[in-house]
Amino acid sequence: MGMRQESGTPVPAGWAALGMTVVLWSSFALSTRGIGGSSLTVADAAFLRFVTPVVLLAPLLPSTIRAVRRERPEVLALLLVGGLPHFLVFAFGAHLTSAALTGMLVPGTVPLFVTLLAMARGRTSMPLRRLAALGLITAGVVVSGFLVGGGASLGGVGLLLVGGFAWAVFTTGLQRTSLTLLQMVVAICTISSLAALVLAVSGAMPSHLLAGTAEVSDVVALTVLQGIGTGLMSTLCYAFSVRALGSSRASVGGAVSPVLTAVVAVPIFGEQIGLGLAVALALVVVGVAAFGSSSPTRRHSLTIQRRVGVNVSRSKAESARLAQI
């Protein structure tokens, strides 16, 4: 079922890249959950998350602007949903729930929402195995709804589900865009960082960065974990792992990441993995793994391989995790 490795790309390096991807995805969920306990506000975190890749990829701005001008407005709108809107919903949902739920519900429900959007566009054909996988994911979401209390609220769970839907909308944009991987990163991060700055300057959202009360250590940590780690490294590591291992094996990362997040959240935030959370986690993880392994791996893998290069084709479903998540 797995895609053969691309010639010249070593498998051990692919597994190393996938391992780093899992760690970076988990650090995104954990660091977002920890914003409330830092000297940064959500607007500060959003600005640092998006402005860092823009600074690092500044030489690509001219070519990105030209490419964006050629992009269809409706596709660009879909892509931008995966920027600041997704981040804000994700951050507020994380504040109202737990790190474990944050790491599980958003990436875990993306396959479900992507499928629902595809069905809404009239694409209803689906193998039985994928339907069963989506059933497991749905069951996990239902179980998570009973985890209210103990640091998690029903409103927070709802926000995380909206976050998953936002990422699925972003995925539909990925399927239709002509932008390269780095052009997408630059375009989304540029517009999102400007929007976050407007929210802070206008007073619509508080900012400790503008007030001068943010601690340097928090700024550095957030910049490294999310600006560099999530904004750039996780994207490139996941793309490399798909090239080396194939999309079927690389999709394992989407199932392992929630487990790592839940385990690490125990010593960091003092969270507990109760029976309800364990059941929900198991259902979603198994569902995501089964959904990924039943994907048309060759077509998806080759698409992402081309997207890593200079000339890029349309991305497919598994490109949804690029730029993460």
C-alpha positions as protocol buffer text, in pm:
chain_id: "A"
residue {
  index: 1
  type: MET
  ca { x: 0 y: 0 z: 0 }
}
residue {
  index: 2
  type: GLY
  ca { x: 287 y: 238 z: 65 }
}
residue {
  index: 3
  type: MET
  ca { x: 443 y: 440 z: -211 }
}
residue {
  index: 4
  type: ARG
  ca { x: 792 y: 341 z: -314 }
}
residue {
  index: 5
  type: GLN
  ca { x: 1058 y: 587 z: -212 }
}
residue {
  index: 6
  type: GLU
  ca { x: 1173 y: 836 z: -472 }
}
residue {
  index: 7
  type: SER
  ca { x: 1507 y: 748 z: -624 }
}
residue {
  index: 8
  type: GLY
  ca { x: 1791 y: 909 z: -434 }
}
residue {
  index: 9
  type: THR
  ca { x: 1582 y: 991 z: -124 }
}
residue {
  index: 10
  type: PRO
  ca { x: 1690 y: 772 z: 170 }
}
residue {
  index: 11
  type: VAL
  ca { x: 1417 y: 608 z: 378 }
}
residue {
  index: 12
  type: PRO
  ca { x: 1588 y: 671 z: 718 }
}
residue {
  index: 13
  type: ALA
  ca { x: 1597 y: 1042 z: 638 }
}
residue {
  index: 14
  type: GLY
  ca { x: 1228 y: 1024 z: 553 }
}
residue {
  index: 15
  type: TRP
  ca { x: 1140 y: 869 z: 889 }
}
residue {
  index: 16
  type: ALA
  ca { x: 1355 y: 1129 z: 1065 }
}
residue {
  index: 17
  type: ALA
  ca { x: 1170 y: 1406 z: 882 }
}
residue {
  index: 18
  type: LEU
  ca { x: 834 y: 1250 z: 973 }
}
residue {
  index: 19
  type: GLY
  ca { x: 938 y: 1225 z: 1337 }
}
residue {
  index: 20
  type: MET
  ca { x: 1034 y: 1591 z: 1337 }
}
residue {
  index: 21
  type: THR
  ca { x: 700 y: 1674 z: 1175 }
}
residue {
  index: 22
  type: VAL
  ca { x: 509 y: 1497 z: 1452 }
}
residue {
  index: 23
  type: VAL
  ca { x: 707 y: 1685 z: 1718 }
}
residue {
  index: 24
  type: LEU
  ca { x: 645 y: 2019 z: 1546 }
}
residue {
  index: 25
  type: TRP
  ca { x: 272 y: 1954 z: 1507 }
}
residue {
  index: 26
  type: SER
  ca { x: 249 y: 1867 z: 1876 }
}
residue {
  index: 27
  type: SER
  ca { x: 450 y: 2174 z: 1974 }
}
residue {
  index: 28
  type: PHE
  ca { x: 201 y: 2389 z: 1783 }
}
residue {
  index: 29
  type: ALA
  ca { x: -92 y: 2250 z: 1983 }
}
residue {
  index: 30
  type: LEU
  ca { x: 99 y: 2271 z: 2313 }
}
residue {
  index: 31
  type: SER
  ca { x: 235 y: 2622 z: 2258 }
}
residue {
  index: 32
  type: THR
  ca { x: -106 y: 2749 z: 2148 }
}
residue {
  index: 33
  type: ARG
  ca { x: -262 y: 2596 z: 2459 }
}
residue {
  index: 34
  type: GLY
  ca { x: 3 y: 2773 z: 2667 }
}
residue {
  index: 35
  type: ILE
  ca { x: -59 y: 3124 z: 2529 }
}
residue {
  index: 36
  type: GLY
  ca { x: -295 y: 3205 z: 2815 }
}
residue {
  index: 37
  type: GLY
  ca { x: -24 y: 3138 z: 3070 }
}
residue {
  index: 38
  type: SER
  ca { x: 236 y: 3356 z: 2897 }
}
residue {
  index: 39
  type: SER
  ca { x: 286 y: 3732 z: 2872 }
}
residue {
  index: 40
  type: LEU
  ca { x: 156 y: 3727 z: 2514 }
}
residue {
  index: 41
  type: THR
  ca { x: -198 y: 3777 z: 2393 }
}
residue {
  index: 42
  type: VAL
  ca { x: -360 y: 3582 z: 2112 }
}
residue {
  index: 43
  type: ALA
  ca { x: -304 y: 3878 z: 1877 }
}
residue {
  index: 44
  type: ASP
  ca { x: 66 y: 3883 z: 1972 }
}
residue {
  index: 45
  type: ALA
  ca { x: 99 y: 3511 z: 1909 }
}
residue {
  index: 46
  type: ALA
  ca { x: -78 y: 3539 z: 1575 }
}
residue {
  index: 47
  type: PHE
  ca { x: 147 y: 3822 z: 1461 }
}
residue {
  index: 48
  type: LEU
  ca { x: 466 y: 3640 z: 1559 }
}
residue {
  index: 49
  type: ARG
  ca { x: 342 y: 3314 z: 1406 }
}
residue {
  index: 50
  type: PHE
  ca { x: 281 y: 3473 z: 1065 }
}
residue {
  index: 51
  type: VAL
  ca { x: 537 y: 3751 z: 1042 }
}
residue {
  index: 52
  type: THR
  ca { x: 835 y: 3522 z: 1105 }
}
residue {
  index: 53
  type: PRO
  ca { x: 803 y: 3323 z: 779 }
}
residue {
  index: 54
  type: VAL
  ca { x: 749 y: 3651 z: 591 }
}
residue {
  index: 55
  type: VAL
  ca { x: 1078 y: 3789 z: 724 }
}
residue {
  index: 56
  type: LEU
  ca { x: 1267 y: 3468 z: 651 }
}
residue {
  index: 57
  type: LEU
  ca { x: 1120 y: 3435 z: 301 }
}
residue {
  index: 58
  type: ALA
  ca { x: 1127 y: 3807 z: 216 }
}
residue {
  index: 59
  type: PRO
  ca { x: 1324 y: 3752 z: -110 }
}
residue {
  index: 60
  type: LEU
  ca { x: 1021 y: 3561 z: -245 }
}
residue {
  index: 61
  type: LEU
  ca { x: 780 y: 3851 z: -193 }
}
residue {
  index: 62
  type: PRO
  ca { x: 807 y: 4001 z: -546 }
}
residue {
  index: 63
  type: SER
  ca { x: 746 y: 3671 z: -725 }
}
residue {
  index: 64
  type: THR
  ca { x: 469 y: 3582 z: -478 }
}
residue {
  index: 65
  type: ILE
  ca { x: 289 y: 3912 z: -542 }
}
residue {
  index: 66
  type: ARG
  ca { x: 300 y: 3846 z: -916 }
}
residue {
  index: 67
  type: ALA
  ca { x: 167 y: 3492 z: -866 }
}
residue {
  index: 68
  type: VAL
  ca { x: -111 y: 3608 z: -632 }
}
residue {
  index: 69
  type: ARG
  ca { x: -228 y: 3860 z: -891 }
}
residue {
  index: 70
  type: ARG
  ca { x: -274 y: 3571 z: -1134 }
}
residue {
  index: 71
  type: GLU
  ca { x: -460 y: 3357 z: -879 }
}
residue {
  index: 72
  type: ARG
  ca { x: -838 y: 3341 z: -884 }
}
residue {
  index: 73
  type: PRO
  ca { x: -990 y: 3552 z: -602 }
}
residue {
  index: 74
  type: GLU
  ca { x: -1216 y: 3271 z: -480 }
}
residue {
  index: 75
  type: VAL
  ca { x: -920 y: 3032 z: -449 }
}
residue {
  index: 76
  type: LEU
  ca { x: -715 y: 3292 z: -265 }
}
residue {
  index: 77
  type: ALA
  ca { x: -1005 y: 3342 z: -24 }
}
residue {
  index: 78
  type: LEU
  ca { x: -1014 y: 2969 z: 50 }
}
residue {
  index: 79
  type: LEU
  ca { x: -640 y: 2965 z: 119 }
}
residue {
  index: 80
  type: LEU
  ca { x: -659 y: 3264 z: 354 }
}
residue {
  index: 81
  type: VAL
  ca { x: -912 y: 3082 z: 573 }
}
residue {
  index: 82
  type: GLY
  ca { x: -616 y: 2863 z: 674 }
}
residue {
  index: 83
  type: GLY
  ca { x: -428 y: 3170 z: 799 }
}
residue {
  index: 84
  type: LEU
  ca { x: -543 y: 3409 z: 1070 }
}
residue {
  index: 85
  type: PRO
  ca { x: -908 y: 3286 z: 1091 }
}
residue {
  index: 86
  type: HIS
  ca { x: -795 y: 2929 z: 1156 }
}
residue {
  index: 87
  type: PHE
  ca { x: -531 y: 3042 z: 1407 }
}
residue {
  index: 88
  type: LEU
  ca { x: -775 y: 3255 z: 1609 }
}
residue {
  index: 89
  type: VAL
  ca { x: -1038 y: 2983 z: 1629 }
}
residue {
  index: 90
  type: PHE
  ca { x: -771 y: 2727 z: 1717 }
}
residue {
  index: 91
  type: ALA
  ca { x: -624 y: 2951 z: 1989 }
}
residue {
  index: 92
  type: PHE
  ca { x: -954 y: 3037 z: 2157 }
}
residue {
  index: 93
  type: GLY
  ca { x: -1066 y: 2674 z: 2136 }
}
residue {
  index: 94
  type: ALA
  ca { x: -739 y: 2564 z: 2297 }
}
residue {
  index: 95
  type: HIS
  ca { x: -791 y: 2816 z: 2579 }
}
residue {
  index: 96
  type: LEU
  ca { x: -1134 y: 2669 z: 2657 }
}
residue {
  index: 97
  type: THR
  ca { x: -1037 y: 2302 z: 2638 }
}
residue {
  index: 98
  type: SER
  ca { x: -720 y: 2100 z: 2689 }
}
residue {
  index: 99
  type: ALA
  ca { x: -401 y: 2041 z: 2496 }
}
residue {
  index: 100
  type: ALA
  ca { x: -508 y: 1683 z: 2429 }
}
residue {
  index: 101
  type: LEU
  ca { x: -838 y: 1787 z: 2272 }
}
residue {
  index: 102
  type: THR
  ca { x: -665 y: 2067 z: 2082 }
}
residue {
  index: 103
  type: GLY
  ca { x: -414 y: 1826 z: 1934 }
}
residue {
  index: 104
  type: MET
  ca { x: -683 y: 1572 z: 1852 }
}
residue {
  index: 105
  type: LEU
  ca { x: -994 y: 1747 z: 1724 }
}
residue {
  index: 106
  type: VAL
  ca { x: -855 y: 1992 z: 1469 }
}
residue {
  index: 107
  type: PRO
  ca { x: -625 y: 1762 z: 1267 }
}
residue {
  index: 108
  type: GLY
  ca { x: -844 y: 1461 z: 1341 }
}
residue {
  index: 109
  type: THR
  ca { x: -1163 y: 1607 z: 1192 }
}
residue {
  index: 110
  type: VAL
  ca { x: -1005 y: 1749 z: 875 }
}
residue {
  index: 111
  type: PRO
  ca { x: -1063 y: 1424 z: 674 }
}
residue {
  index: 112
  type: LEU
  ca { x: -1428 y: 1424 z: 785 }
}
residue {
  index: 113
  type: PHE
  ca { x: -1492 y: 1785 z: 682 }
}
residue {
  index: 114
  type: VAL
  ca { x: -1296 y: 1750 z: 358 }
}
residue {
  index: 115
  type: THR
  ca { x: -1517 y: 1456 z: 266 }
}
residue {
  index: 116
  type: LEU
  ca { x: -1836 y: 1643 z: 356 }
}
residue {
  index: 117
  type: LEU
  ca { x: -1728 y: 1938 z: 140 }
}
residue {
  index: 118
  type: ALA
  ca { x: -1650 y: 1701 z: -148 }
}
residue {
  index: 119
  type: MET
  ca { x: -1994 y: 1542 z: -111 }
}
residue {
  index: 120
  type: ALA
  ca { x: -2150 y: 1888 z: -118 }
}
residue {
  index: 121
  type: ARG
  ca { x: -1981 y: 1941 z: -455 }
}
residue {
  index: 122
  type: GLY
  ca { x: -2136 y: 1618 z: -583 }
}
residue {
  index: 123
  type: ARG
  ca { x: -1838 y: 1386 z: -532 }
}
residue {
  index: 124
  type: THR
  ca { x: -2003 y: 1103 z: -342 }
}
residue {
  index: 125
  type: SER
  ca { x: -1806 y: 798 z: -451 }
}
residue {
  index: 126
  type: MET
  ca { x: -1606 y: 658 z: -160 }
}
residue {
  index: 127
  type: PRO
  ca { x: -1465 y: 316 z: -66 }
}
residue {
  index: 128
  type: LEU
  ca { x: -1626 y: 137 z: 226 }
}
residue {
  index: 129
  type: ARG
  ca { x: -1297 y: 141 z: 420 }
}
residue {
  index: 130
  type: ARG
  ca { x: -1282 y: 520 z: 410 }
}
residue {
  index: 131
  type: LEU
  ca { x: -1644 y: 546 z: 521 }
}
residue {
  index: 132
  type: ALA
  ca { x: -1563 y: 321 z: 816 }
}
residue {
  index: 133
  type: ALA
  ca { x: -1263 y: 540 z: 900 }
}
residue {
  index: 134
  type: LEU
  ca { x: -1481 y: 851 z: 896 }
}
residue {
  index: 135
  type: GLY
  ca { x: -1728 y: 671 z: 1121 }
}
residue {
  index: 136
  type: LEU
  ca { x: -1453 y: 615 z: 1378 }
}
residue {
  index: 137
  type: ILE
  ca { x: -1352 y: 982 z: 1362 }
}
residue {
  index: 138
  type: THR
  ca { x: -1712 y: 1090 z: 1407 }
}
residue {
  index: 139
  type: ALA
  ca { x: -1752 y: 857 z: 1704 }
}
residue {
  index: 140
  type: GLY
  ca { x: -1439 y: 1007 z: 1860 }
}
residue {
  index: 141
  type: VAL
  ca { x: -1580 y: 1358 z: 1818 }
}
residue {
  index: 142
  type: VAL
  ca { x: -1907 y: 1253 z: 1981 }
}
residue {
  index: 143
  type: VAL
  ca { x: -1722 y: 1101 z: 2275 }
}
residue {
  index: 144
  type: SER
  ca { x: -1514 y: 1418 z: 2312 }
}
residue {
  index: 145
  type: GLY
  ca { x: -1840 y: 1610 z: 2349 }
}
residue {
  index: 146
  type: PHE
  ca { x: -1889 y: 1436 z: 2682 }
}
residue {
  index: 147
  type: LEU
  ca { x: -1556 y: 1564 z: 2811 }
}
residue {
  index: 148
  type: VAL
  ca { x: -1702 y: 1897 z: 2925 }
}
residue {
  index: 149
  type: GLY
  ca { x: -1579 y: 1996 z: 3268 }
}
residue {
  index: 150
  type: GLY
  ca { x: -1233 y: 1925 z: 3400 }
}
residue {
  index: 151
  type: GLY
  ca { x: -1077 y: 2205 z: 3194 }
}
residue {
  index: 152
  type: ALA
  ca { x: -1280 y: 2143 z: 2878 }
}
residue {
  index: 153
  type: SER
  ca { x: -1599 y: 2322 z: 2775 }
}
residue {
  index: 154
  type: LEU
  ca { x: -1855 y: 2237 z: 2512 }
}
residue {
  index: 155
  type: GLY
  ca { x: -1796 y: 2578 z: 2356 }
}
residue {
  index: 156
  type: GLY
  ca { x: -1425 y: 2503 z: 2331 }
}
residue {
  index: 157
  type: VAL
  ca { x: -1495 y: 2171 z: 2163 }
}
residue {
  index: 158
  type: GLY
  ca { x: -1722 y: 2354 z: 1920 }
}
residue {
  index: 159
  type: LEU
  ca { x: -1450 y: 2607 z: 1838 }
}
residue {
  index: 160
  type: LEU
  ca { x: -1200 y: 2329 z: 1771 }
}
residue {
  index: 161
  type: LEU
  ca { x: -1449 y: 2167 z: 1534 }
}
residue {
  index: 162
  type: VAL
  ca { x: -1483 y: 2502 z: 1355 }
}
residue {
  index: 163
  type: GLY
  ca { x: -1103 y: 2503 z: 1337 }
}
residue {
  index: 164
  type: GLY
  ca { x: -1109 y: 2163 z: 1170 }
}
residue {
  index: 165
  type: PHE
  ca { x: -1369 y: 2287 z: 923 }
}
residue {
  index: 166
  type: ALA
  ca { x: -1159 y: 2596 z: 849 }
}
residue {
  index: 167
  type: TRP
  ca { x: -861 y: 2376 z: 769 }
}
residue {
  index: 168
  type: ALA
  ca { x: -1081 y: 2164 z: 543 }
}
residue {
  index: 169
  type: VAL
  ca { x: -1186 y: 2480 z: 357 }
}
residue {
  index: 170
  type: PHE
  ca { x: -818 y: 2565 z: 324 }
}
residue {
  index: 171
  type: THR
  ca { x: -766 y: 2217 z: 181 }
}
residue {
  index: 172
  type: THR
  ca { x: -1016 y: 2280 z: -98 }
}
residue {
  index: 173
  type: GLY
  ca { x: -809 y: 2585 z: -185 }
}
residue {
  index: 174
  type: LEU
  ca { x: -496 y: 2371 z: -197 }
}
residue {
  index: 175
  type: GLN
  ca { x: -666 y: 2142 z: -445 }
}
residue {
  index: 176
  type: ARG
  ca { x: -730 y: 2432 z: -682 }
}
residue {
  index: 177
  type: THR
  ca { x: -439 y: 2675 z: -645 }
}
residue {
  index: 178
  type: SER
  ca { x: -156 y: 2727 z: -890 }
}
residue {
  index: 179
  type: LEU
  ca { x: 74 y: 2876 z: -623 }
}
residue {
  index: 180
  type: THR
  ca { x: 385 y: 2686 z: -519 }
}
residue {
  index: 181
  type: LEU
  ca { x: 429 y: 2568 z: -161 }
}
residue {
  index: 182
  type: LEU
  ca { x: 652 y: 2859 z: -57 }
}
residue {
  index: 183
  type: GLN
  ca { x: 439 y: 3110 z: -244 }
}
residue {
  index: 184
  type: MET
  ca { x: 140 y: 2994 z: -45 }
}
residue {
  index: 185
  type: VAL
  ca { x: 332 y: 3029 z: 280 }
}
residue {
  index: 186
  type: VAL
  ca { x: 445 y: 3381 z: 192 }
}
residue {
  index: 187
  type: ALA
  ca { x: 102 y: 3495 z: 68 }
}
residue {
  index: 188
  type: ILE
  ca { x: -95 y: 3356 z: 362 }
}
residue {
  index: 189
  type: CYS
  ca { x: 154 y: 3471 z: 624 }
}
residue {
  index: 190
  type: THR
  ca { x: 190 y: 3822 z: 478 }
}
residue {
  index: 191
  type: ILE
  ca { x: -183 y: 3892 z: 472 }
}
residue {
  index: 192
  type: SER
  ca { x: -241 y: 3721 z: 809 }
}
residue {
  index: 193
  type: SER
  ca { x: 38 y: 3913 z: 984 }
}
residue {
  index: 194
  type: LEU
  ca { x: -94 y: 4243 z: 848 }
}
residue {
  index: 195
  type: ALA
  ca { x: -446 y: 4155 z: 963 }
}
residue {
  index: 196
  type: ALA
  ca { x: -320 y: 4061 z: 1310 }
}
residue {
  index: 197
  type: LEU
  ca { x: -131 y: 4391 z: 1329 }
}
residue {
  index: 198
  type: VAL
  ca { x: -446 y: 4585 z: 1236 }
}
residue {
  index: 199
  type: LEU
  ca { x: -644 y: 4406 z: 1507 }
}
residue {
  index: 200
  type: ALA
  ca { x: -380 y: 4496 z: 1764 }
}
residue {
  index: 201
  type: VAL
  ca { x: -325 y: 4858 z: 1657 }
}
residue {
  index: 202
  type: SER
  ca { x: -697 y: 4929 z: 1631 }
}
residue {
  index: 203
  type: GLY
  ca { x: -758 y: 4796 z: 1980 }
}
residue {
  index: 204
  type: ALA
  ca { x: -995 y: 4527 z: 1854 }
}
residue {
  index: 205
  type: MET
  ca { x: -769 y: 4276 z: 2030 }
}
residue {
  index: 206
  type: PRO
  ca { x: -527 y: 4352 z: 2315 }
}
residue {
  index: 207
  type: SER
  ca { x: -153 y: 4340 z: 2250 }
}
residue {
  index: 208
  type: HIS
  ca { x: 119 y: 4318 z: 2512 }
}
residue {
  index: 209
  type: LEU
  ca { x: 379 y: 4359 z: 2239 }
}
residue {
  index: 210
  type: LEU
  ca { x: 249 y: 4708 z: 2159 }
}
residue {
  index: 211
  type: ALA
  ca { x: 212 y: 4785 z: 2529 }
}
residue {
  index: 212
  type: GLY
  ca { x: 572 y: 4682 z: 2589 }
}
residue {
  index: 213
  type: THR
  ca { x: 482 y: 4433 z: 2862 }
}
residue {
  index: 214
  type: ALA
  ca { x: 559 y: 4111 z: 2674 }
}
residue {
  index: 215
  type: GLU
  ca { x: 853 y: 3916 z: 2811 }
}
residue {
  index: 216
  type: VAL
  ca { x: 1145 y: 3861 z: 2575 }
}
residue {
  index: 217
  type: SER
  ca { x: 1165 y: 3492 z: 2664 }
}
residue {
  index: 218
  type: ASP
  ca { x: 800 y: 3439 z: 2561 }
}
residue {
  index: 219
  type: VAL
  ca { x: 855 y: 3626 z: 2235 }
}
residue {
  index: 220
  type: VAL
  ca { x: 1159 y: 3417 z: 2149 }
}
residue {
  index: 221
  type: ALA
  ca { x: 988 y: 3090 z: 2241 }
}
residue {
  index: 222
  type: LEU
  ca { x: 676 y: 3163 z: 2038 }
}
residue {
  index: 223
  type: THR
  ca { x: 881 y: 3281 z: 1741 }
}
residue {
  index: 224
  type: VAL
  ca { x: 1089 y: 2965 z: 1739 }
}
residue {
  index: 225
  type: LEU
  ca { x: 807 y: 2716 z: 1808 }
}
residue {
  index: 226
  type: GLN
  ca { x: 542 y: 2861 z: 1581 }
}
residue {
  index: 227
  type: GLY
  ca { x: 703 y: 3113 z: 1348 }
}
residue {
  index: 228
  type: ILE
  ca { x: 992 y: 2888 z: 1249 }
}
residue {
  index: 229
  type: GLY
  ca { x: 874 y: 2546 z: 1369 }
}
residue {
  index: 230
  type: THR
  ca { x: 514 y: 2553 z: 1248 }
}
residue {
  index: 231
  type: GLY
  ca { x: 541 y: 2816 z: 977 }
}
residue {
  index: 232
  type: LEU
  ca { x: 838 y: 2665 z: 792 }
}
residue {
  index: 233
  type: MET
  ca { x: 998 y: 2353 z: 935 }
}
residue {
  index: 234
  type: SER
  ca { x: 685 y: 2137 z: 973 }
}
residue {
  index: 235
  type: THR
  ca { x: 582 y: 2220 z: 616 }
}
residue {
  index: 236
  type: LEU
  ca { x: 918 y: 2127 z: 466 }
}
residue {
  index: 237
  type: CYS
  ca { x: 970 y: 1821 z: 688 }
}
residue {
  index: 238
  type: TYR
  ca { x: 630 y: 1678 z: 599 }
}
residue {
  index: 239
  type: ALA
  ca { x: 684 y: 1739 z: 229 }
}
residue {
  index: 240
  type: PHE
  ca { x: 1024 y: 1566 z: 248 }
}
residue {
  index: 241
  type: SER
  ca { x: 879 y: 1269 z: 438 }
}
residue {
  index: 242
  type: VAL
  ca { x: 613 y: 1222 z: 171 }
}
residue {
  index: 243
  type: ARG
  ca { x: 882 y: 1221 z: -98 }
}
residue {
  index: 244
  type: ALA
  ca { x: 1089 y: 964 z: 89 }
}
residue {
  index: 245
  type: LEU
  ca { x: 818 y: 737 z: 231 }
}
residue {
  index: 246
  type: GLY
  ca { x: 508 y: 792 z: 21 }
}
residue {
  index: 247
  type: SER
  ca { x: 188 y: 958 z: 140 }
}
residue {
  index: 248
  type: SER
  ca { x: 47 y: 640 z: 300 }
}
residue {
  index: 249
  type: ARG
  ca { x: 335 y: 602 z: 547 }
}
residue {
  index: 250
  type: ALA
  ca { x: 366 y: 976 z: 599 }
}
residue {
  index: 251
  type: SER
  ca { x: -1 y: 997 z: 696 }
}
residue {
  index: 252
  type: VAL
  ca { x: 90 y: 807 z: 1013 }
}
residue {
  index: 253
  type: GLY
  ca { x: 213 y: 1141 z: 1146 }
}
residue {
  index: 254
  type: GLY
  ca { x: -144 y: 1269 z: 1161 }
}
residue {
  index: 255
  type: ALA
  ca { x: -236 y: 979 z: 1388 }
}
residue {
  index: 256
  type: VAL
  ca { x: 73 y: 987 z: 1611 }
}
residue {
  index: 257
  type: SER
  ca { x: 71 y: 1362 z: 1675 }
}
residue {
  index: 258
  type: PRO
  ca { x: -244 y: 1369 z: 1895 }
}
residue {
  index: 259
  type: VAL
  ca { x: -104 y: 1089 z: 2112 }
}
residue {
  index: 260
  type: LEU
  ca { x: 224 y: 1271 z: 2166 }
}
residue {
  index: 261
  type: THR
  ca { x: 36 y: 1594 z: 2246 }
}
residue {
  index: 262
  type: ALA
  ca { x: -184 y: 1422 z: 2505 }
}
residue {
  index: 263
  type: VAL
  ca { x: 112 y: 1251 z: 2673 }
}
residue {
  index: 264
  type: VAL
  ca { x: 332 y: 1560 z: 2687 }
}
residue {
  index: 265
  type: ALA
  ca { x: 42 y: 1772 z: 2819 }
}
residue {
  index: 266
  type: VAL
  ca { x: 37 y: 1564 z: 3139 }
}
residue {
  index: 267
  type: PRO
  ca { x: 367 y: 1695 z: 3285 }
}
residue {
  index: 268
  type: ILE
  ca { x: 347 y: 2040 z: 3122 }
}
residue {
  index: 269
  type: PHE
  ca { x: -12 y: 2140 z: 3204 }
}
residue {
  index: 270
  type: GLY
  ca { x: -102 y: 1879 z: 3464 }
}
residue {
  index: 271
  type: GLU
  ca { x: -372 y: 1734 z: 3241 }
}
residue {
  index: 272
  type: GLN
  ca { x: -501 y: 1384 z: 3293 }
}
residue {
  index: 273
  type: ILE
  ca { x: -583 y: 1122 z: 3033 }
}
residue {
  index: 274
  type: GLY
  ca { x: -913 y: 990 z: 3165 }
}
residue {
  index: 275
  type: LEU
  ca { x: -1116 y: 704 z: 3022 }
}
residue {
  index: 276
  type: GLY
  ca { x: -1335 y: 931 z: 2807 }
}
residue {
  index: 277
  type: LEU
  ca { x: -1038 y: 1111 z: 2655 }
}
residue {
  index: 278
  type: ALA
  ca { x: -854 y: 784 z: 2599 }
}
residue {
  index: 279
  type: VAL
  ca { x: -1152 y: 638 z: 2413 }
}
residue {
  index: 280
  type: ALA
  ca { x: -1199 y: 951 z: 2201 }
}
residue {
  index: 281
  type: LEU
  ca { x: -828 y: 965 z: 2126 }
}
residue {
  index: 282
  type: ALA
  ca { x: -818 y: 599 z: 2024 }
}
residue {
  index: 283
  type: LEU
  ca { x: -1119 y: 636 z: 1792 }
}
residue {
  index: 284
  type: VAL
  ca { x: -984 y: 945 z: 1618 }
}
residue {
  index: 285
  type: VAL
  ca { x: -628 y: 813 z: 1588 }
}
residue {
  index: 286
  type: VAL
  ca { x: -741 y: 481 z: 1440 }
}
residue {
  index: 287
  type: GLY
  ca { x: -982 y: 661 z: 1210 }
}
residue {
  index: 288
  type: VAL
  ca { x: -717 y: 903 z: 1082 }
}
residue {
  index: 289
  type: ALA
  ca { x: -467 y: 621 z: 1030 }
}
residue {
  index: 290
  type: ALA
  ca { x: -723 y: 409 z: 842 }
}
residue {
  index: 291
  type: PHE
  ca { x: -836 y: 705 z: 633 }
}
residue {
  index: 292
  type: GLY
  ca { x: -478 y: 788 z: 535 }
}
residue {
  index: 293
  type: SER
  ca { x: -387 y: 430 z: 450 }
}
residue {
  index: 294
  type: SER
  ca { x: -689 y: 397 z: 222 }
}
residue {
  index: 295
  type: SER
  ca { x: -601 y: 707 z: 19 }
}
residue {
  index: 296
  type: PRO
  ca { x: -493 y: 687 z: -347 }
}
residue {
  index: 297
  type: THR
  ca { x: -133 y: 722 z: -239 }
}
residue {
  index: 298
  type: ARG
  ca { x: 52 y: 731 z: -569 }
}
residue {
  index: 299
  type: ARG
  ca { x: -140 y: 1023 z: -711 }
}
residue {
  index: 300
  type: HIS
  ca { x: -122 y: 1219 z: -385 }
}
residue {
  index: 301
  type: SER
  ca { x: 245 y: 1153 z: -328 }
}
residue {
  index: 302
  type: LEU
  ca { x: 348 y: 1258 z: -677 }
}
residue {
  index: 303
  type: THR
  ca { x: 145 y: 1577 z: -643 }
}
residue {
  index: 304
  type: ILE
  ca { x: 324 y: 1678 z: -324 }
}
residue {
  index: 305
  type: GLN
  ca { x: 658 y: 1583 z: -474 }
}
residue {
  index: 306
  type: ARG
  ca { x: 599 y: 1828 z: -758 }
}
residue {
  index: 307
  type: ARG
  ca { x: 481 y: 2094 z: -513 }
}
residue {
  index: 308
  type: VAL
  ca { x: 816 y: 2079 z: -331 }
}
residue {
  index: 309
  type: GLY
  ca { x: 994 y: 2178 z: -653 }
}
residue {
  index: 310
  type: VAL
  ca { x: 983 y: 2502 z: -851 }
}
residue {
  index: 311
  type: ASN
  ca { x: 691 y: 2401 z: -1074 }
}
residue {
  index: 312
  type: VAL
  ca { x: 387 y: 2277 z: -881 }
}
residue {
  index: 313
  type: SER
  ca { x: 71 y: 2094 z: -977 }
}
residue {
  index: 314
  type: ARG
  ca { x: -260 y: 2086 z: -795 }
}
residue {
  index: 315
  type: SER
  ca { x: -227 y: 1952 z: -441 }
}
residue {
  index: 316
  type: LYS
  ca { x: -442 y: 1669 z: -314 }
}
residue {
  index: 317
  type: ALA
  ca { x: -605 y: 1583 z: 17 }
}
residue {
  index: 318
  type: GLU
  ca { x: -295 y: 1497 z: 218 }
}
residue {
  index: 319
  type: SER
  ca { x: -141 y: 1837 z: 140 }
}
residue {
  index: 320
  type: ALA
  ca { x: -391 y: 1966 z: 401 }
}
residue {
  index: 321
  type: ARG
  ca { x: -137 y: 1902 z: 673 }
}
residue {
  index: 322
  type: LEU
  ca { x: 131 y: 2111 z: 495 }
}
residue {
  index: 323
  type: ALA
  ca { x: 198 y: 2442 z: 670 }
}
residue {
  index: 324
  type: GLN
  ca { x: 58 y: 2323 z: 1008 }
}
residue {
  index: 325
  type: ILE
  ca { x: -109 y: 2276 z: 1063 }
}
